[in-house]
C-alpha positions as a Markdown table, in Angstrom:
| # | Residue | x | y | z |
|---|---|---|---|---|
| 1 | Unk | 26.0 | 17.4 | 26.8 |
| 2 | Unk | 25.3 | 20.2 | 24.3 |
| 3 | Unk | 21.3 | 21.7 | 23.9 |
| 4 | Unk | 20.2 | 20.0 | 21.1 |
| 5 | Unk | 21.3 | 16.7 | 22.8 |
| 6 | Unk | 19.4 | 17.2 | 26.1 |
| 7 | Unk | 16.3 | 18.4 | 23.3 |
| 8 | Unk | 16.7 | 14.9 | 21.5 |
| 9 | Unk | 17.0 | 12.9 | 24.9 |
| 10 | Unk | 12.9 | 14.6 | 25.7 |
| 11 | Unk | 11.4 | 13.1 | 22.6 |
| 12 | Unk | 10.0 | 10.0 | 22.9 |
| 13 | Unk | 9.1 | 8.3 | 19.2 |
| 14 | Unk | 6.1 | 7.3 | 18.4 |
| 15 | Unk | 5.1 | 3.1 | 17.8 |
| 16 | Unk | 4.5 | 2.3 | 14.2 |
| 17 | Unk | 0.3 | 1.9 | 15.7 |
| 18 | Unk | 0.7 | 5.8 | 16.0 |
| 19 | Unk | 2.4 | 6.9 | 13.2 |
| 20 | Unk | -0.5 | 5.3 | 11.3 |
| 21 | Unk | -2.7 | 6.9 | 13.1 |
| 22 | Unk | -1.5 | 10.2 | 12.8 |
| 23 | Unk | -1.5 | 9.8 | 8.6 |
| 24 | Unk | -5.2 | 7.6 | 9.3 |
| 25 | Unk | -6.5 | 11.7 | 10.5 |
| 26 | Unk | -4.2 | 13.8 | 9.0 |
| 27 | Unk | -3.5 | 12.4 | 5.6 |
| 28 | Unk | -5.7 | 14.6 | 4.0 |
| 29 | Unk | -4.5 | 17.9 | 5.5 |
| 30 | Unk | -0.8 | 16.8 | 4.1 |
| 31 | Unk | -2.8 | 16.5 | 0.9 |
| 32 | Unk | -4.0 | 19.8 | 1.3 |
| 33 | Unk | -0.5 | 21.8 | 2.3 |
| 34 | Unk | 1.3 | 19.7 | 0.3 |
| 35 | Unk | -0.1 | 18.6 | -2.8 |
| 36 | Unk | -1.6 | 15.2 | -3.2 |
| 37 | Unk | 1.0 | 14.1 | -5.6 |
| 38 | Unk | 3.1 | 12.5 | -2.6 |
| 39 | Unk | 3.9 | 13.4 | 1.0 |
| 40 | Unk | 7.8 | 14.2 | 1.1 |
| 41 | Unk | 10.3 | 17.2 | 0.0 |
| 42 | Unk | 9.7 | 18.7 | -3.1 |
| 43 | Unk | 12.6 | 19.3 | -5.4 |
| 44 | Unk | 12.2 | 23.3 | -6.1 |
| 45 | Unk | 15.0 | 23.7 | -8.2 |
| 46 | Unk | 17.8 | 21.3 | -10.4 |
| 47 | Unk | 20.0 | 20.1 | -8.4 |
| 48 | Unk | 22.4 | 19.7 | -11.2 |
| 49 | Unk | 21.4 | 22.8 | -13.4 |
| 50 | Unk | 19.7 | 20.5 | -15.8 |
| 51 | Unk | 16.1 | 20.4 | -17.1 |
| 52 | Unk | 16.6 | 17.3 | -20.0 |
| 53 | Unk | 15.6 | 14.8 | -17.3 |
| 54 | Unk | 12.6 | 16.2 | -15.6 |
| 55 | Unk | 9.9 | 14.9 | -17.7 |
| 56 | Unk | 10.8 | 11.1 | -17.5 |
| 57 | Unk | 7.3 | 9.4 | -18.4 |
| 58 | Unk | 5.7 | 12.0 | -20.1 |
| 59 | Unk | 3.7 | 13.4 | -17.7 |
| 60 | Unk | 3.9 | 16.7 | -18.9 |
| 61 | Unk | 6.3 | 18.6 | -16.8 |
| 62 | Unk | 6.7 | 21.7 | -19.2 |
| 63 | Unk | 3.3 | 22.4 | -18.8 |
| 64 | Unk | 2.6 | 26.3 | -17.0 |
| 65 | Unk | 1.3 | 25.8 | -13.4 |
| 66 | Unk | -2.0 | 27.6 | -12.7 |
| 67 | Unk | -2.1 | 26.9 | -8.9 |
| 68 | Unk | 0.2 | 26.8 | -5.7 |
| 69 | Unk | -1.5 | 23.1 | -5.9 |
| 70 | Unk | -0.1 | 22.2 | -9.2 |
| 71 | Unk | 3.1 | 23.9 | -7.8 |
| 72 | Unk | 3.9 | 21.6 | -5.3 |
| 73 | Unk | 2.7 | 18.5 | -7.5 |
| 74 | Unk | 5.7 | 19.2 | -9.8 |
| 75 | Unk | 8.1 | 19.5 | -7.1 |
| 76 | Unk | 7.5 | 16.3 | -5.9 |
| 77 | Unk | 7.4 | 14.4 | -8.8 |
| 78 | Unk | 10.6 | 16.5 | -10.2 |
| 79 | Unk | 11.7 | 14.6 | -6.6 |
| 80 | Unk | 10.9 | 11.2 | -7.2 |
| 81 | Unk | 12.1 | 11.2 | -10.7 |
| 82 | Unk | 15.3 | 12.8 | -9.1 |
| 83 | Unk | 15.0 | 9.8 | -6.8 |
| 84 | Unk | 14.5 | 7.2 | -9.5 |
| 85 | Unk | 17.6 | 8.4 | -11.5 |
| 86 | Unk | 19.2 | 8.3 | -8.5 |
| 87 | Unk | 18.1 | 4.2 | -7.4 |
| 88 | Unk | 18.2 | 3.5 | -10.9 |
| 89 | Unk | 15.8 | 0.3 | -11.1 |
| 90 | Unk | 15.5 | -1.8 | -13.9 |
| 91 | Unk | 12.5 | -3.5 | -15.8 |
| 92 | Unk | 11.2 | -6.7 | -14.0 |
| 93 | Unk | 13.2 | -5.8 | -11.3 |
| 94 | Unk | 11.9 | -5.6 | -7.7 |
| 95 | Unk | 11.7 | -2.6 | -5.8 |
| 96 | Unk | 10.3 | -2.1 | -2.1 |
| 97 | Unk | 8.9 | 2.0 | -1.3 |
| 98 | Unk | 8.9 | 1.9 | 2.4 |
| 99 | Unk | 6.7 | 4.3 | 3.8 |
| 100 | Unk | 5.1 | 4.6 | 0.9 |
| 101 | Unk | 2.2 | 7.4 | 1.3 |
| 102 | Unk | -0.6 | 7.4 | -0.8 |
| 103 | Unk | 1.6 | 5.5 | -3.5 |
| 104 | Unk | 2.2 | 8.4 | -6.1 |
| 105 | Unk | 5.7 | 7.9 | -6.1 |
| 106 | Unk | 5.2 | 4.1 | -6.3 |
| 107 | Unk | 3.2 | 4.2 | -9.2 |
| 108 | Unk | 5.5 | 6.8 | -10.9 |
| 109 | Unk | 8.3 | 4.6 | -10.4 |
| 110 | Unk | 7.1 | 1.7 | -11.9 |
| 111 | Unk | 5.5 | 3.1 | -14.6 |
| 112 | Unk | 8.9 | 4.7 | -15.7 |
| 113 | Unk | 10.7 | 2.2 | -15.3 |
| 114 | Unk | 9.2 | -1.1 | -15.4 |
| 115 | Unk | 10.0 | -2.6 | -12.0 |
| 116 | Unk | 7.5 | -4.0 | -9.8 |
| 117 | Unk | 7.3 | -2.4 | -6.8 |
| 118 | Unk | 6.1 | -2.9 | -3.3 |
| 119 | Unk | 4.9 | 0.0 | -1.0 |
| 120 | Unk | 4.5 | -0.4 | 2.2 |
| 121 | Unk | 2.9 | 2.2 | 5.0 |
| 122 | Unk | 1.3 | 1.7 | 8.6 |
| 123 | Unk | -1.4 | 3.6 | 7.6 |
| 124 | Unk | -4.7 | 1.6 | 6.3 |
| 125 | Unk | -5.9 | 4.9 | 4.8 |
| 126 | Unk | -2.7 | 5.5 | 2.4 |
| 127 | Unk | -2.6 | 1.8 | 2.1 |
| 128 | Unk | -6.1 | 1.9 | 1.0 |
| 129 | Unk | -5.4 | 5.3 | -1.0 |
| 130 | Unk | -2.5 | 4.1 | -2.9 |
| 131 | Unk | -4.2 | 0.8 | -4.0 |
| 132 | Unk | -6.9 | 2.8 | -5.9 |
| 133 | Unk | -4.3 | 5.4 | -7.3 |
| 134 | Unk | -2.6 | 2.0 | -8.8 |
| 135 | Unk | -6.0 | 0.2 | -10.4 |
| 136 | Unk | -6.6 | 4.2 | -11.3 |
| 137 | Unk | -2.9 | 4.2 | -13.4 |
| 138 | Unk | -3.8 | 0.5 | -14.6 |
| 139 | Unk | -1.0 | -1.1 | -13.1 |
| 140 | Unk | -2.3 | -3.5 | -10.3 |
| 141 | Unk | -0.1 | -6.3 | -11.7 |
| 142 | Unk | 2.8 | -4.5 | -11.4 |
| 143 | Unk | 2.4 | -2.3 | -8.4 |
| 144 | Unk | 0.8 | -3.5 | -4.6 |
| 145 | Unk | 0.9 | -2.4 | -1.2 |
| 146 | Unk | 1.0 | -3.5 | 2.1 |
| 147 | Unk | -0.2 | -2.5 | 5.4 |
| 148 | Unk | 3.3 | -3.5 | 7.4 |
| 149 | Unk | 5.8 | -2.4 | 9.7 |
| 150 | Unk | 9.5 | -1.7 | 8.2 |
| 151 | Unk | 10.8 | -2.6 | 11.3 |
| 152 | Unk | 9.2 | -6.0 | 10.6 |
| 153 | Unk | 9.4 | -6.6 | 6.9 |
| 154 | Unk | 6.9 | -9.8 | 6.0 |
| 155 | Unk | 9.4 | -10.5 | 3.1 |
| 156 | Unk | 12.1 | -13.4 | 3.2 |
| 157 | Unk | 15.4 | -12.8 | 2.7 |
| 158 | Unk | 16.8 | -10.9 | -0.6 |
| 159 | Unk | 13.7 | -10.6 | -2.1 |
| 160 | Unk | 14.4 | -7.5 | -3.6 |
| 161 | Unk | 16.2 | -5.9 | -6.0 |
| 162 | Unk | 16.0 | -2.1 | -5.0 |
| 163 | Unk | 14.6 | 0.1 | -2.4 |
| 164 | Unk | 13.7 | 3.7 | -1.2 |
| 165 | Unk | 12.9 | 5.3 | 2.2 |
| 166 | Unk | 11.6 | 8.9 | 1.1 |
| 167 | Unk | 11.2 | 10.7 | 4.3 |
| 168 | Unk | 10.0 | 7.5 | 6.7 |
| 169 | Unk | 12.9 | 6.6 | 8.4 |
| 170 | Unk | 12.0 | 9.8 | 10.5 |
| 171 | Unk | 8.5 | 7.7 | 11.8 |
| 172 | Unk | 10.7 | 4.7 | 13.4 |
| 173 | Unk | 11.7 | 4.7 | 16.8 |
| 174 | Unk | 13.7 | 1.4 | 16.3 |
| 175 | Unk | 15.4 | 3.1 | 13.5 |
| 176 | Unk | 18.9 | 0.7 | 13.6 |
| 177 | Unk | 16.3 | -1.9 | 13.4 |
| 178 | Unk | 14.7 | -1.0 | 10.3 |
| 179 | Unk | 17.8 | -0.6 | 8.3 |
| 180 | Unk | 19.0 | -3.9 | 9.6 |
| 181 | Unk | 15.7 | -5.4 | 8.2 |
| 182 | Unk | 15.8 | -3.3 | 4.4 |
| 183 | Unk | 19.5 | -4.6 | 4.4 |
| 184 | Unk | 17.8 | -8.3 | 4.8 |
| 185 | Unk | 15.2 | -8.3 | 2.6 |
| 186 | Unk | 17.9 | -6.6 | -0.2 |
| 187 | Unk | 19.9 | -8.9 | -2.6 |
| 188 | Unk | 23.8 | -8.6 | -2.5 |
| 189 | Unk | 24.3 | -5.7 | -4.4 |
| 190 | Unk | 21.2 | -4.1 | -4.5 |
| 191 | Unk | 21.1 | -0.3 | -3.3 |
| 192 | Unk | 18.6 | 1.6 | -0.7 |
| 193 | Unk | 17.7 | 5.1 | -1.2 |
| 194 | Unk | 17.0 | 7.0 | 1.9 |
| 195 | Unk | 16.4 | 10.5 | 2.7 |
| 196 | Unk | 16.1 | 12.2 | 6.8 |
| 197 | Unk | 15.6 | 15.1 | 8.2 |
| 198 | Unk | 18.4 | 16.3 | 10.4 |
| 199 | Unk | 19.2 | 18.8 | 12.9 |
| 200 | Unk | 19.7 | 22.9 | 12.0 |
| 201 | Unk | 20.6 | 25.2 | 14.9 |
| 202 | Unk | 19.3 | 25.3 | 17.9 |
| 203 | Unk | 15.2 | 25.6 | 17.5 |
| 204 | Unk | 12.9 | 26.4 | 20.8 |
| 205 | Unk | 10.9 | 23.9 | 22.8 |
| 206 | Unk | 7.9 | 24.6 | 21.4 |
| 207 | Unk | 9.4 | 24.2 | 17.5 |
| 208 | Unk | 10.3 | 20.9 | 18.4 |
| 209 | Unk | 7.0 | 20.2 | 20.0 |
| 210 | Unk | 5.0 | 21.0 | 17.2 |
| 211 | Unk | 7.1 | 19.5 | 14.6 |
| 212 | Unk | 7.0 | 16.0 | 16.6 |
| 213 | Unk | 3.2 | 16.1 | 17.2 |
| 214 | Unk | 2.5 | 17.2 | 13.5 |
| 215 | Unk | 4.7 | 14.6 | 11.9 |
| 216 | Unk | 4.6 | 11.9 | 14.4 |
| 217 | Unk | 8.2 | 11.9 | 14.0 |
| 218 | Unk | 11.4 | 10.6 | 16.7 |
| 219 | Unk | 14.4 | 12.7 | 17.8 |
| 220 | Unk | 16.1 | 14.1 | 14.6 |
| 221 | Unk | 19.4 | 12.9 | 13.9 |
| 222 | Unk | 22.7 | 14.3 | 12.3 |
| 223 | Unk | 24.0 | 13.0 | 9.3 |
| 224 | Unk | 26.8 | 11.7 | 10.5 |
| 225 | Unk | 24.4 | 9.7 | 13.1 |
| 226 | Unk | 22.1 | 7.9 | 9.8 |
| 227 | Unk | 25.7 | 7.4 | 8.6 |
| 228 | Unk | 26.8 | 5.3 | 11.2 |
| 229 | Unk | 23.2 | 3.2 | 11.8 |
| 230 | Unk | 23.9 | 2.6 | 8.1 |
| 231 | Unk | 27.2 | 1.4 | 8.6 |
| 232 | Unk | 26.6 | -1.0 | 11.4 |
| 233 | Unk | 23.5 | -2.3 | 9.6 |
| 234 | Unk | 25.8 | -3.7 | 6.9 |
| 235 | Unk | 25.3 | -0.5 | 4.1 |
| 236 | Unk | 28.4 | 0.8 | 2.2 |
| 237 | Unk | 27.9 | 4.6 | 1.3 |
| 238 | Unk | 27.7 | 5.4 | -2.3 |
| 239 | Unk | 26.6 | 9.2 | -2.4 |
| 240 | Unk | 25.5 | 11.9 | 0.5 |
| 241 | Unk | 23.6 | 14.9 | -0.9 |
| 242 | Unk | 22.5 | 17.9 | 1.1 |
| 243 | Unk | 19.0 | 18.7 | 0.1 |
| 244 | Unk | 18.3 | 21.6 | 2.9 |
| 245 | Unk | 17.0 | 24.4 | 0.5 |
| 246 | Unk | 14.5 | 22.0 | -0.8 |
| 247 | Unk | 12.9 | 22.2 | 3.0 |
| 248 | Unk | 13.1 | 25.7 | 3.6 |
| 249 | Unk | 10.7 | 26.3 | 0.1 |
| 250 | Unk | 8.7 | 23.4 | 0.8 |
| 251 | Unk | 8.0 | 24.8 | 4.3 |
| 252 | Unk | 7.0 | 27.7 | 2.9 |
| 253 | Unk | 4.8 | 26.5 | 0.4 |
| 254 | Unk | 3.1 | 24.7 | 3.1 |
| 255 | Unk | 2.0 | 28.1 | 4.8 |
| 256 | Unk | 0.8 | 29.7 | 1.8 |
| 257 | Unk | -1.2 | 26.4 | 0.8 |
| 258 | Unk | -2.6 | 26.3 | 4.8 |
| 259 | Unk | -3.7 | 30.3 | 4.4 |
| 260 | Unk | -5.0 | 29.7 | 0.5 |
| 261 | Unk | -7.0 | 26.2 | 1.3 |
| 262 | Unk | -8.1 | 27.0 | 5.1 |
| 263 | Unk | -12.0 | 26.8 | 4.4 |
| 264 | Unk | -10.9 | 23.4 | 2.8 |
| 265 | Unk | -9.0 | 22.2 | 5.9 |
| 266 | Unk | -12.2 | 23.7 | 8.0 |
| 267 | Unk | -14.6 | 21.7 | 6.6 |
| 268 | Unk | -13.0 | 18.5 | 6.3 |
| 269 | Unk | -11.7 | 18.9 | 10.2 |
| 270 | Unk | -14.5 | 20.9 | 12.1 |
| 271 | Unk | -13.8 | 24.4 | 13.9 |
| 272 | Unk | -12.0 | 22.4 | 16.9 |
| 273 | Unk | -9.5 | 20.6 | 14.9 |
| 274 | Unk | -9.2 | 23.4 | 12.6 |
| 275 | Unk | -8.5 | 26.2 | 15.3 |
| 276 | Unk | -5.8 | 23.9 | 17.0 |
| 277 | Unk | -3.8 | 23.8 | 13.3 |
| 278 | Unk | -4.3 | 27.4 | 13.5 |
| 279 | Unk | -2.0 | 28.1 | 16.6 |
| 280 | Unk | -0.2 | 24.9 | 15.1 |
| 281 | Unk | 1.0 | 25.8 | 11.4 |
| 282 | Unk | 3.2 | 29.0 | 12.0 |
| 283 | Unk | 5.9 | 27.5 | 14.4 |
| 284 | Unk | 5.7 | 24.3 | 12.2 |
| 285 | Unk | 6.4 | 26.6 | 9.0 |
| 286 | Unk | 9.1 | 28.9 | 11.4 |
| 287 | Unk | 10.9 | 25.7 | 12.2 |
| 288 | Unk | 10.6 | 24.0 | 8.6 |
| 289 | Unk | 12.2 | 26.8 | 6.7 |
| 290 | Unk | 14.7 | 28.0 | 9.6 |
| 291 | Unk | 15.6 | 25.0 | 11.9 |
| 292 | Unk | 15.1 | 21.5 | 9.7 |
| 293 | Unk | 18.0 | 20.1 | 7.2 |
| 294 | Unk | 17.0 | 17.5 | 4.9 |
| 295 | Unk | 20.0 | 14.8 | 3.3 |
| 296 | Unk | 19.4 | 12.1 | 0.8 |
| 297 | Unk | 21.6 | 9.1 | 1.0 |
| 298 | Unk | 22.0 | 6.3 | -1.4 |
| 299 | Unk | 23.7 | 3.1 | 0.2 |
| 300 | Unk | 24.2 | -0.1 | -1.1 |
| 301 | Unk | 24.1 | -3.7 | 0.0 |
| 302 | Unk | 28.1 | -5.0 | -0.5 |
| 303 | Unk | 27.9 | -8.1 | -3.1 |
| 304 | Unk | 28.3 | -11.8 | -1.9 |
């Protein structure tokens, strides 16, 4: 049994009850280091050397950043519209975000391209958060959320047309299980979008310790391991990319937002909380931008 293995055999993953709590607390210090545009991987740089697609709604994209704020904003929603392009929904159609955050990447979906979409997160805070952010964009009748478990879809049966896991499937312990259920609740045909975080080198104890009690995340996993789950769920592989680089800056960003925003994160989490982070965020940061891979996957559901 190699290192990493007898690492991944000590973590225990969290229940779906803590997972939500974790983003219930935390939420808004993501918000803080990350940008309260969305909670995943920012894209920092075209992946295909092309800037014609990047402002897909009109939301300004060529506008000059002022802040390390507005920074991270554009990354992640030059991510979801890579995301989008990617899935490739179509009006009317439906589409279900699981793990869904505070819903910015719902609501940009739908409002570019007309589907209606379904988030769902075991948090009652984003749930709650993401609701308002959709009556804020004025698109309640196309966008809702749910407080629900992916590894326990409430949906019958090929109910949708699309769907996305942006950074989620990391949350599950059961994670066979959820991709069985998104391949359930998918029509023949339809494709799932998925992105994980996977194992780099050989990080210390203590890297993995903080980046499991931070995230409220389960053992990370090799590509070739989501591959397989995917397979014996019933998913066909369409496309693999590796989206590494896009961690290393996004870790990085997330230490100079900590350092730049800390009397912010003090005052919303008392000197306690606050002092804990502090011993907290470098060996998060150290093991974001040197031991964490990131992969995007889009699979499909074979047609009847």
């Amino acid at each position: 049994m190699t290192s990493a293995e007898s690492q991944k055999d000590l973590v225990t993953a969290p229940s779906p009850e803590e997972v939500g709590a974790t983003y219930d607390e935390f939420g808004p210090l993501f918000s803080l280091i990350l940008g309260d545009s969305a909670i995943h991987v920012g894209s920092w740089s075209e992946p295909y050397g092309r800037l014609d697609d990047v402002d897909r709604d009109g939301l300004g994209d060529r506008t000059p950043v002022t802040t390390l704020t507005d920074l991270a904003n554009r990354a992640m929603d030059r991510q979801t519209d890579r995301f989008i392009g990617l899935l490739r929904p179509r009006p009317g159609g439906r589409v279900l975000d699981i793990g869904c955050g505070t819903g910015g990447p719902t609501v940009r979906l739908a409002r570019s391209s007309g589907a209606q979409v379904t988030g769902i997160t075991v948090s009652r805070r984003q749930a709650a958060e993401a609701t308002e952010r959709a009556l804020a964009a004025g698109l309640s009748a196309q966008v809702s959320f749910d407080h629900a478990d992916a590894m326990r879809l409430p949906y019958p049966d090929g109910s949708f047309d699309a769907a996305l896991a942006v950074d989620s499937l990391c949350h599950m312990n059961d994670r066979p299980r959820a991709l069985r259920e998104a391949f359930r609740v998918l029509r023949p045909g339809a494709p799932l979008l998925l992105t994980e975080f996977t194992k780099a080198g050989t990080p210390t104890r203590e890297h993995l310790d903080v980046y499991h009690a931070v995230w409220a995340t389960g053992p990370l996993v090799s590509p070739g391991e989501v591959l397989e789950m995917a397979g014996a769920a019933g998913f066909v592989t369409e496309r693999v990319e590796n989206d590494t680089h896009n961690v290393v800056m996004t870790g990085e960003l997330m230490r100079l937002l900590y350092n730049d925003r800390h009397d912010e994160v003090l005052d919303r989490f008392g000197r306690e909380t606050t002092a804990r982070l502090d011993t907290l965020m470098p060996d998060l940061c150290a093991f974001s931008t040197g031991h964490l891979g990131h992969h995007v996957f889009v699979l499909s559901k074979p047609a009847a």
